[in-house]
Amino acid sequence: MTDGAVGACRFEQVRSAMLAFRDAREWKPFHDPKNLAEGLTLEAAELLEVFQWKTTEESRALTEDPATRAKVEEEIADCFLYCVMVADAFGLDLIAAAQKKLAANETKYPRDKSRGRREKYDAL
Ligand SMILES: [Mg+2]
């Protein structure tokens, strides 16, 4: 099994477990695309809250703080699971979508033009 196949297998296990969790609670009727997008945004805000009022240097230092690492782990998992459910609502393959976006970013941000620069693609 290739690393990609292992990754796909692990993703499918998480995806199946998330959907089973939802279905066991009969929450699918509440999980319309609008509610899921709102949930994703709220979870992203919970991630952002970790860094509220912190400087760039302080935010970097927090990567070594166990309590912050645990909080970030929880919030990125929430975000990921909402992404899984949004993808499911639209019948999209989340991994394929991410691969497609990475390929598009390769074109948008050519290495020779974007290396070491933070400008958006249209300002390169
Ligand atoms: Mg959360």
mmCIF file of N, CA, C and O in Angstrom, residues 8-54:
data_model
loop_
_atom_site.group_PDB
_atom_site.id
_atom_site.type_symbol
_atom_site.label_atom_id
_atom_site.label_comp_id
_atom_site.label_asym_id
_atom_site.label_seq_id
_atom_site.Cartn_x
_atom_site.Cartn_y
_atom_site.Cartn_z
ATOM 1 N N ALA A 8 -5.528 7.872 2.192
ATOM 2 C CA ALA A 8 -6.912 7.815 1.726
ATOM 3 C C ALA A 8 -7.730 6.901 2.616
ATOM 4 O O ALA A 8 -8.885 7.192 2.923
ATOM 5 N N CYS A 9 -7.128 5.784 3.051
ATOM 6 C CA CYS A 9 -7.821 4.842 3.930
ATOM 7 C C CYS A 9 -8.136 5.499 5.270
ATOM 8 O O CYS A 9 -9.248 5.394 5.775
ATOM 9 N N ARG A 10 -7.157 6.206 5.841
ATOM 10 C CA ARG A 10 -7.380 6.889 7.117
ATOM 11 C C ARG A 10 -8.439 7.972 6.956
ATOM 12 O O ARG A 10 -9.286 8.157 7.826
ATOM 13 N N PHE A 11 -8.396 8.700 5.858
ATOM 14 C CA PHE A 11 -9.409 9.735 5.628
ATOM 15 C C PHE A 11 -10.790 9.106 5.556
ATOM 16 O O PHE A 11 -11.741 9.615 6.156
ATOM 17 N N GLU A 12 -10.915 8.017 4.824
ATOM 18 C CA GLU A 12 -12.222 7.379 4.680
ATOM 19 C C GLU A 12 -12.739 6.869 6.021
ATOM 20 O O GLU A 12 -13.938 6.928 6.288
ATOM 21 N N GLN A 13 -11.842 6.405 6.884
ATOM 22 C CA GLN A 13 -12.257 5.972 8.225
ATOM 23 C C GLN A 13 -12.816 7.153 9.020
ATOM 24 O O GLN A 13 -13.847 7.030 9.690
ATOM 25 N N VAL A 14 -12.144 8.289 8.947
ATOM 26 C CA VAL A 14 -12.607 9.481 9.679
ATOM 27 C C VAL A 14 -13.932 9.960 9.086
ATOM 28 O O VAL A 14 -14.887 10.273 9.818
ATOM 29 N N ARG A 15 -13.992 9.997 7.759
ATOM 30 C CA ARG A 15 -15.218 10.451 7.079
ATOM 31 C C ARG A 15 -16.397 9.544 7.468
ATOM 32 O O ARG A 15 -17.467 10.042 7.847
ATOM 33 N N SER A 16 -16.208 8.258 7.384
ATOM 34 C CA SER A 16 -17.282 7.310 7.724
ATOM 35 C C SER A 16 -17.702 7.451 9.184
ATOM 36 O O SER A 16 -18.894 7.412 9.499
ATOM 37 N N ALA A 17 -16.736 7.619 10.073
ATOM 38 C CA ALA A 17 -17.052 7.768 11.499
ATOM 39 C C ALA A 17 -17.835 9.056 11.746
ATOM 40 O O ALA A 17 -18.779 9.075 12.547
ATOM 41 N N MET A 18 -17.461 10.134 11.054
ATOM 42 C CA MET A 18 -18.173 11.410 11.225
ATOM 43 C C MET A 18 -19.618 11.268 10.760
ATOM 44 O O MET A 18 -20.552 11.716 11.438
ATOM 45 N N LEU A 19 -19.802 10.679 9.599
ATOM 46 C CA LEU A 19 -21.158 10.549 9.063
ATOM 47 C C LEU A 19 -21.994 9.586 9.917
ATOM 48 O O LEU A 19 -23.193 9.822 10.126
ATOM 49 N N ALA A 20 -21.369 8.543 10.455
ATOM 50 C CA ALA A 20 -22.087 7.609 11.343
ATOM 51 C C ALA A 20 -22.487 8.317 12.638
ATOM 52 O O ALA A 20 -23.603 8.114 13.149
ATOM 53 N N PHE A 21 -21.589 9.148 13.160
ATOM 54 C CA PHE A 21 -21.874 9.938 14.367
ATOM 55 C C PHE A 21 -23.108 10.817 14.129
ATOM 56 O O PHE A 21 -24.042 10.850 14.931
ATOM 57 N N ARG A 22 -23.087 11.514 12.983
ATOM 58 C CA ARG A 22 -24.219 12.383 12.620
ATOM 59 C C ARG A 22 -25.508 11.585 12.467
ATOM 60 O O ARG A 22 -26.547 11.952 13.024
ATOM 61 N N ASP A 23 -25.431 10.488 11.736
ATOM 62 C CA ASP A 23 -26.639 9.717 11.437
ATOM 63 C C ASP A 23 -27.204 9.049 12.688
ATOM 64 O O ASP A 23 -28.427 8.937 12.834
ATOM 65 N N ALA A 24 -26.329 8.600 13.611
ATOM 66 C CA ALA A 24 -26.803 7.966 14.839
ATOM 67 C C ALA A 24 -27.607 8.941 15.694
ATOM 68 O O ALA A 24 -28.436 8.528 16.504
ATOM 69 N N ARG A 25 -27.363 10.228 15.504
ATOM 70 C CA ARG A 25 -28.068 11.261 16.271
ATOM 71 C C ARG A 25 -29.198 11.921 15.477
ATOM 72 O O ARG A 25 -29.842 12.853 15.940
ATOM 73 N N GLU A 26 -29.365 11.431 14.243
ATOM 74 C CA GLU A 26 -30.407 11.964 13.347
ATOM 75 C C GLU A 26 -30.266 13.478 13.192
ATOM 76 O O GLU A 26 -31.235 14.238 13.275
ATOM 77 N N TRP A 27 -29.030 13.915 12.975
ATOM 78 C CA TRP A 27 -28.747 15.346 12.814
ATOM 79 C C TRP A 27 -28.705 15.785 11.357
ATOM 80 O O TRP A 27 -28.609 16.991 11.082
ATOM 81 N N LYS A 28 -28.776 14.832 10.428
ATOM 82 C CA LYS A 28 -28.636 15.216 9.015
ATOM 83 C C LYS A 28 -29.634 16.305 8.594
ATOM 84 O O LYS A 28 -29.275 17.199 7.822
ATOM 85 N N PRO A 29 -30.895 16.252 9.082
ATOM 86 C CA PRO A 29 -31.830 17.323 8.679
ATOM 87 C C PRO A 29 -31.354 18.730 9.076
ATOM 88 O O PRO A 29 -31.733 19.715 8.448
ATOM 89 N N PHE A 30 -30.538 18.803 10.112
ATOM 90 C CA PHE A 30 -30.029 20.117 10.549
ATOM 91 C C PHE A 30 -28.776 20.531 9.782
ATOM 92 O O PHE A 30 -28.347 21.671 9.870
ATOM 93 N N HIS A 31 -28.192 19.580 9.084
ATOM 94 C CA HIS A 31 -26.906 19.822 8.431
ATOM 95 C C HIS A 31 -27.072 20.243 6.974
ATOM 96 O O HIS A 31 -26.508 19.641 6.068
ATOM 97 N N ASP A 32 -27.874 21.289 6.769
ATOM 98 C CA ASP A 32 -27.968 21.840 5.412
ATOM 99 C C ASP A 32 -26.691 22.631 5.130
ATOM 100 O O ASP A 32 -25.944 22.980 6.060
ATOM 101 N N PRO A 33 -26.418 22.896 3.851
ATOM 102 C CA PRO A 33 -25.158 23.577 3.513
ATOM 103 C C PRO A 33 -24.937 24.893 4.250
ATOM 104 O O PRO A 33 -23.815 25.190 4.679
ATOM 105 N N LYS A 34 -25.991 25.678 4.439
ATOM 106 C CA LYS A 34 -25.825 26.956 5.139
ATOM 107 C C LYS A 34 -25.399 26.742 6.586
ATOM 108 O O LYS A 34 -24.447 27.367 7.062
ATOM 109 N N ASN A 35 -26.071 25.831 7.282
ATOM 110 C CA ASN A 35 -25.704 25.576 8.680
ATOM 111 C C ASN A 35 -24.293 25.011 8.797
ATOM 112 O O ASN A 35 -23.558 25.338 9.739
ATOM 113 N N LEU A 36 -23.905 24.168 7.853
ATOM 114 C CA LEU A 36 -22.562 23.597 7.895
ATOM 115 C C LEU A 36 -21.504 24.667 7.642
ATOM 116 O O LEU A 36 -20.462 24.692 8.308
ATOM 117 N N ALA A 37 -21.765 25.557 6.683
ATOM 118 C CA ALA A 37 -20.807 26.636 6.416
ATOM 119 C C ALA A 37 -20.704 27.571 7.621
ATOM 120 O O ALA A 37 -19.607 28.025 7.971
ATOM 121 N N GLU A 38 -21.835 27.818 8.268
ATOM 122 C CA GLU A 38 -21.794 28.632 9.489
ATOM 123 C C GLU A 38 -20.989 27.934 10.574
ATOM 124 O O GLU A 38 -20.175 28.563 11.268
ATOM 125 N N GLY A 39 -21.217 26.640 10.734
ATOM 126 C CA GLY A 39 -20.472 25.886 11.738
ATOM 127 C C GLY A 39 -18.978 25.918 11.468
ATOM 128 O O GLY A 39 -18.166 26.105 12.391
ATOM 129 N N LEU A 40 -18.594 25.752 10.206
ATOM 130 C CA LEU A 40 -17.178 25.797 9.841
ATOM 131 C C LEU A 40 -16.579 27.158 10.182
ATOM 132 O O LEU A 40 -15.485 27.248 10.753
ATOM 133 N N THR A 41 -17.304 28.204 9.869
ATOM 134 C CA THR A 41 -16.822 29.557 10.155
ATOM 135 C C THR A 41 -16.686 29.795 11.661
ATOM 136 O O THR A 41 -15.703 30.394 12.118
ATOM 137 N N LEU A 42 -17.649 29.313 12.418
ATOM 138 C CA LEU A 42 -17.589 29.482 13.878
ATOM 139 C C LEU A 42 -16.417 28.703 14.478
ATOM 140 O O LEU A 42 -15.739 29.192 15.396
ATOM 141 N N GLU A 43 -16.167 27.510 13.962
ATOM 142 C CA GLU A 43 -15.023 26.740 14.466
ATOM 143 C C GLU A 43 -13.699 27.410 14.083
ATOM 144 O O GLU A 43 -12.752 27.412 14.875
ATOM 145 N N ALA A 44 -13.654 27.990 12.887
ATOM 146 C CA ALA A 44 -12.447 28.728 12.490
ATOM 147 C C ALA A 44 -12.248 29.938 13.397
ATOM 148 O O ALA A 44 -11.111 30.276 13.755
ATOM 149 N N ALA A 45 -13.344 30.553 13.808
ATOM 150 C CA ALA A 45 -13.245 31.679 14.739
ATOM 151 C C ALA A 45 -12.730 31.214 16.098
ATOM 152 O O ALA A 45 -11.975 31.933 16.763
ATOM 153 N N GLU A 46 -13.133 30.016 16.522
ATOM 154 C CA GLU A 46 -12.618 29.480 17.785
ATOM 155 C C GLU A 46 -11.109 29.254 17.694
ATOM 156 O O GLU A 46 -10.382 29.481 18.666
ATOM 157 N N LEU A 47 -10.640 28.843 16.541
ATOM 158 C CA LEU A 47 -9.192 28.708 16.326
ATOM 159 C C LEU A 47 -8.520 30.077 16.393
ATOM 160 O O LEU A 47 -7.499 30.257 17.061
ATOM 161 N N LEU A 48 -9.113 31.040 15.741
ATOM 162 C CA LEU A 48 -8.548 32.396 15.729
ATOM 163 C C LEU A 48 -8.509 33.002 17.123
ATOM 164 O O LEU A 48 -7.573 33.746 17.470
ATOM 165 N N GLU A 49 -9.513 32.680 17.938
ATOM 166 C CA GLU A 49 -9.588 33.231 19.288
ATOM 167 C C GLU A 49 -8.344 32.888 20.116
ATOM 168 O O GLU A 49 -7.944 33.658 20.996
ATOM 169 N N VAL A 50 -7.723 31.770 19.816
ATOM 170 C CA VAL A 50 -6.499 31.367 20.528
ATOM 171 C C VAL A 50 -5.433 32.465 20.421
ATOM 172 O O VAL A 50 -4.644 32.670 21.344
ATOM 173 N N PHE A 51 -5.444 33.171 19.298
ATOM 174 C CA PHE A 51 -4.385 34.148 19.018
ATOM 175 C C PHE A 51 -4.809 35.605 19.208
ATOM 176 O O PHE A 51 -4.021 36.513 18.935
ATOM 177 N N GLN A 52 -6.038 35.797 19.676
ATOM 178 C CA GLN A 52 -6.534 37.164 19.854
ATOM 179 C C GLN A 52 -5.620 37.949 20.791
ATOM 180 O O GLN A 52 -5.281 37.470 21.871
ATOM 181 N N TRP A 53 -5.238 39.104 20.349
ATOM 182 C CA TRP A 53 -4.399 40.054 21.091
ATOM 183 C C TRP A 53 -2.948 39.605 21.240
ATOM 184 O O TRP A 53 -2.167 40.231 21.944
ATOM 185 N N LYS A 54 -2.578 38.529 20.589
ATOM 186 C CA LYS A 54 -1.186 38.068 20.646
ATOM 187 C C LYS A 54 -0.392 38.713 19.508
ATOM 188 O O LYS A 54 -0.925 38.983 18.440
#
